Amino acid sequence: MKQSILLITGWGGGEKLLNPLKQLLEQQGYTVELSNIFNALDEQVLAQQVEQAIEFDVIAGWSLGGELAILLADEILKKTGQAKTLITMASNPCFVARDEWPNAMSMNDFALFKQSFKQDPVSTLKRFGLLVTKGIKTAKSDFNTMQTMLHAQPISLLKQGLAILEQFNLVDILKNYTGQQLHLFADHDALVPCEIVQDMQKINATTIQIMIIKNAAHSFPFIQVEKTCEEITKFIKSSV
């Protein structure tokens, strides 16, 4: 029996960005539900999301959605003892750099981005979109593709998302998580440096797999959909 997948989107764009990946996974026989980002800093909201996520076999997410997937998988494990299959795409478990986790966005750059978003959300979101697709030859056309898939998000939700990115350090969760985990990264990611792979490979978890998508930007889950789907399905089959 094919498994069910909860697929959580990233910051700024809405769940429609992952709709092509959802459709391709469904063609492979999986049941897939898309989920938007949510305020995981609110205990009540988090508890509701955990209850919904318990029903799925695989918890997956892109970018900020990957961090939320990590958190949900950990909360489910603590609550039920079930270790769900965990998959992240272009997701840094600690998005803002710390001394112990240097391959991430600098605190100064993040503070500037947050201030820019506060002053001019529309322009900042456009600049963010350019960063999502930056790094490969098709960046311009990929950006245009992304624009057709965007769904306007509440400013309050986006502010909450930035707070999560700023505060969360989920590295220890990955170190201690007993479920199968796959972390996909892009070799030309302008938001999550590919050097993070070195740090991820040092995480001493027997159930962890790390893979680099070649010739890819942060946008690979909705630009290189077939490759992303292939790696996800291959991993799920090997984990059963």
Short mmCIF file of N, CA and C in Angstrom, two decimals, residues 144-216:
data_model
loop_
_atom_site.label_atom_id
_atom_site.label_comp_id
_atom_site.label_asym_id
_atom_site.label_seq_id
_atom_site.Cartn_x
_atom_site.Cartn_y
_atom_site.Cartn_z
N ASN A 144 9.97 33.80 -13.49
CA ASN A 144 8.68 34.07 -14.14
C ASN A 144 7.69 32.93 -13.90
N THR A 145 8.18 31.71 -13.95
CA THR A 145 7.34 30.54 -13.66
C THR A 145 6.81 30.62 -12.24
N MET A 146 7.70 30.97 -11.31
CA MET A 146 7.32 31.07 -9.90
C MET A 146 6.22 32.11 -9.70
N GLN A 147 6.32 33.23 -10.42
CA GLN A 147 5.32 34.30 -10.26
C GLN A 147 3.91 33.83 -10.61
N THR A 148 3.80 32.91 -11.56
CA THR A 148 2.48 32.41 -11.96
C THR A 148 1.88 31.47 -10.93
N MET A 149 2.72 31.00 -10.00
CA MET A 149 2.29 30.00 -9.04
C MET A 149 2.07 30.57 -7.64
N LEU A 150 2.45 31.82 -7.44
CA LEU A 150 2.38 32.41 -6.11
C LEU A 150 0.93 32.65 -5.67
N HIS A 151 0.74 32.56 -4.38
CA HIS A 151 -0.56 32.84 -3.77
C HIS A 151 -0.31 33.81 -2.62
N ALA A 152 -0.95 34.96 -2.65
CA ALA A 152 -0.70 36.01 -1.66
C ALA A 152 -0.90 35.49 -0.24
N GLN A 153 0.03 35.85 0.63
CA GLN A 153 0.01 35.38 2.02
C GLN A 153 -0.26 36.55 2.97
N PRO A 154 -0.94 36.28 4.10
CA PRO A 154 -1.15 37.34 5.09
C PRO A 154 0.19 37.83 5.65
N ILE A 155 0.34 39.13 5.78
CA ILE A 155 1.58 39.70 6.31
C ILE A 155 1.88 39.16 7.71
N SER A 156 0.83 38.98 8.51
CA SER A 156 1.02 38.48 9.88
C SER A 156 1.66 37.09 9.87
N LEU A 157 1.22 36.24 8.93
CA LEU A 157 1.77 34.89 8.83
C LEU A 157 3.24 34.94 8.39
N LEU A 158 3.55 35.83 7.47
CA LEU A 158 4.92 35.96 6.99
C LEU A 158 5.84 36.47 8.09
N LYS A 159 5.35 37.38 8.92
CA LYS A 159 6.14 37.87 10.07
C LYS A 159 6.41 36.74 11.05
N GLN A 160 5.39 35.91 11.28
CA GLN A 160 5.57 34.75 12.16
C GLN A 160 6.60 33.79 11.58
N GLY A 161 6.56 33.61 10.26
CA GLY A 161 7.53 32.74 9.60
C GLY A 161 8.95 33.24 9.77
N LEU A 162 9.14 34.54 9.66
CA LEU A 162 10.47 35.11 9.86
C LEU A 162 10.95 34.91 11.30
N ALA A 163 10.03 35.01 12.25
CA ALA A 163 10.40 34.78 13.65
C ALA A 163 10.86 33.33 13.86
N ILE A 164 10.20 32.39 13.19
CA ILE A 164 10.59 30.99 13.28
C ILE A 164 11.98 30.78 12.68
N LEU A 165 12.19 31.35 11.50
CA LEU A 165 13.50 31.21 10.84
C LEU A 165 14.61 31.79 11.71
N GLU A 166 14.31 32.87 12.40
CA GLU A 166 15.30 33.54 13.23
C GLU A 166 15.62 32.74 14.50
N GLN A 167 14.59 32.12 15.07
CA GLN A 167 14.75 31.52 16.40
C GLN A 167 15.08 30.02 16.40
N PHE A 168 14.61 29.29 15.41
CA PHE A 168 14.72 27.83 15.47
C PHE A 168 16.15 27.33 15.22
N ASN A 169 16.56 26.42 16.05
CA ASN A 169 17.76 25.63 15.83
C ASN A 169 17.37 24.18 16.10
N LEU A 170 17.15 23.42 15.04
CA LEU A 170 16.58 22.08 15.15
C LEU A 170 17.63 20.98 14.93
N VAL A 171 18.90 21.37 14.97
CA VAL A 171 19.98 20.41 14.69
C VAL A 171 19.94 19.24 15.66
N ASP A 172 19.72 19.52 16.94
CA ASP A 172 19.70 18.44 17.93
C ASP A 172 18.56 17.46 17.70
N ILE A 173 17.45 17.96 17.17
CA ILE A 173 16.34 17.06 16.85
C ILE A 173 16.78 16.05 15.80
N LEU A 174 17.46 16.52 14.77
CA LEU A 174 17.93 15.62 13.71
C LEU A 174 18.93 14.61 14.26
N LYS A 175 19.77 15.04 15.18
CA LYS A 175 20.77 14.15 15.77
C LYS A 175 20.11 13.00 16.52
N ASN A 176 18.97 13.28 17.13
CA ASN A 176 18.33 12.30 18.01
C ASN A 176 17.11 11.62 17.40
N TYR A 177 16.72 12.04 16.20
CA TYR A 177 15.51 11.49 15.60
C TYR A 177 15.74 10.05 15.14
N THR A 178 14.81 9.17 15.49
CA THR A 178 14.99 7.74 15.20
C THR A 178 14.32 7.29 13.90
N GLY A 179 13.55 8.18 13.30
CA GLY A 179 12.90 7.83 12.03
C GLY A 179 13.83 8.01 10.85
N GLN A 180 13.43 7.48 9.72
CA GLN A 180 14.21 7.65 8.49
C GLN A 180 14.14 9.12 8.06
N GLN A 181 15.27 9.68 7.67
CA GLN A 181 15.25 11.08 7.23
C GLN A 181 16.11 11.29 5.98
N LEU A 182 15.53 12.06 5.04
CA LEU A 182 16.21 12.44 3.81
C LEU A 182 16.23 13.96 3.72
N HIS A 183 17.42 14.50 3.44
CA HIS A 183 17.57 15.95 3.31
C HIS A 183 18.18 16.26 1.95
N LEU A 184 17.40 16.93 1.10
CA LEU A 184 17.83 17.27 -0.25
C LEU A 184 18.29 18.73 -0.30
N PHE A 185 19.45 18.96 -0.91
CA PHE A 185 19.99 20.31 -1.04
C PHE A 185 20.34 20.61 -2.49
N ALA A 186 20.39 21.90 -2.83
CA ALA A 186 20.75 22.33 -4.18
C ALA A 186 22.19 22.82 -4.20
N ASP A 187 22.91 22.52 -5.28
CA ASP A 187 24.32 22.90 -5.33
C ASP A 187 24.55 24.39 -5.61
N HIS A 188 23.49 25.10 -6.06
CA HIS A 188 23.64 26.54 -6.31
C HIS A 188 22.57 27.34 -5.57
N ASP A 189 22.28 26.95 -4.35
CA ASP A 189 21.25 27.58 -3.54
C ASP A 189 21.76 28.91 -2.99
N ALA A 190 21.01 30.00 -3.24
CA ALA A 190 21.40 31.32 -2.76
C ALA A 190 20.89 31.62 -1.35
N LEU A 191 20.09 30.73 -0.79
CA LEU A 191 19.51 30.95 0.55
C LEU A 191 20.01 29.95 1.58
N VAL A 192 20.25 28.72 1.15
CA VAL A 192 20.79 27.68 2.04
C VAL A 192 22.10 27.21 1.42
N PRO A 193 23.24 27.69 1.93
CA PRO A 193 24.52 27.38 1.30
C PRO A 193 24.79 25.88 1.22
N CYS A 194 25.30 25.45 0.07
CA CYS A 194 25.55 24.02 -0.15
C CYS A 194 26.58 23.47 0.83
N GLU A 195 27.39 24.36 1.40
CA GLU A 195 28.38 23.93 2.40
C GLU A 195 27.74 23.28 3.62
N ILE A 196 26.44 23.52 3.78
CA ILE A 196 25.72 22.92 4.90
C ILE A 196 25.80 21.39 4.85
N VAL A 197 25.99 20.84 3.67
CA VAL A 197 26.06 19.38 3.52
C VAL A 197 27.17 18.81 4.38
N GLN A 198 28.29 19.52 4.48
CA GLN A 198 29.39 19.07 5.34
C GLN A 198 28.95 18.96 6.79
N ASP A 199 28.17 19.95 7.23
CA ASP A 199 27.68 19.94 8.62
C ASP A 199 26.65 18.84 8.82
N MET A 200 25.77 18.67 7.84
CA MET A 200 24.73 17.66 7.95
C MET A 200 25.34 16.26 8.00
N GLN A 201 26.42 16.06 7.26
CA GLN A 201 27.06 14.74 7.24
C GLN A 201 27.72 14.40 8.57
N LYS A 202 27.94 15.41 9.40
CA LYS A 202 28.54 15.18 10.72
C LYS A 202 27.49 14.78 11.76
N ILE A 203 26.22 14.95 11.40
CA ILE A 203 25.16 14.57 12.34
C ILE A 203 25.17 13.06 12.49
N ASN A 204 25.35 12.63 13.70
CA ASN A 204 25.53 11.21 13.98
C ASN A 204 24.18 10.52 14.18
N ALA A 205 23.48 10.36 13.06
CA ALA A 205 22.20 9.65 13.11
C ALA A 205 22.25 8.54 12.07
N THR A 206 21.96 7.34 12.49
CA THR A 206 22.09 6.19 11.58
C THR A 206 21.02 6.19 10.49
N THR A 207 19.97 6.96 10.69
CA THR A 207 18.83 6.92 9.77
C THR A 207 18.84 8.08 8.77
N ILE A 208 19.93 8.84 8.69
CA ILE A 208 19.94 10.06 7.88
C ILE A 208 20.58 9.84 6.51
N GLN A 209 19.95 10.41 5.49
CA GLN A 209 20.54 10.43 4.15
C GLN A 209 20.55 11.87 3.65
N ILE A 210 21.64 12.26 3.00
CA ILE A 210 21.79 13.61 2.49
C ILE A 210 22.13 13.54 1.01
N MET A 211 21.47 14.35 0.20
CA MET A 211 21.72 14.31 -1.24
C MET A 211 21.74 15.72 -1.80
N ILE A 212 22.62 15.94 -2.78
CA ILE A 212 22.71 17.22 -3.47
C ILE A 212 22.07 17.09 -4.85
N ILE A 213 21.13 17.98 -5.15
CA ILE A 213 20.55 18.06 -6.49
C ILE A 213 21.46 18.94 -7.33
N LYS A 214 21.94 18.42 -8.43
CA LYS A 214 22.90 19.14 -9.27
C LYS A 214 22.22 20.19 -10.16
N ASN A 215 23.00 21.25 -10.44
CA ASN A 215 22.53 22.34 -11.31
C ASN A 215 21.17 22.85 -10.86
N ALA A 216 21.05 23.06 -9.56
CA ALA A 216 19.76 23.42 -8.98
C ALA A 216 19.88 24.63 -8.06
#
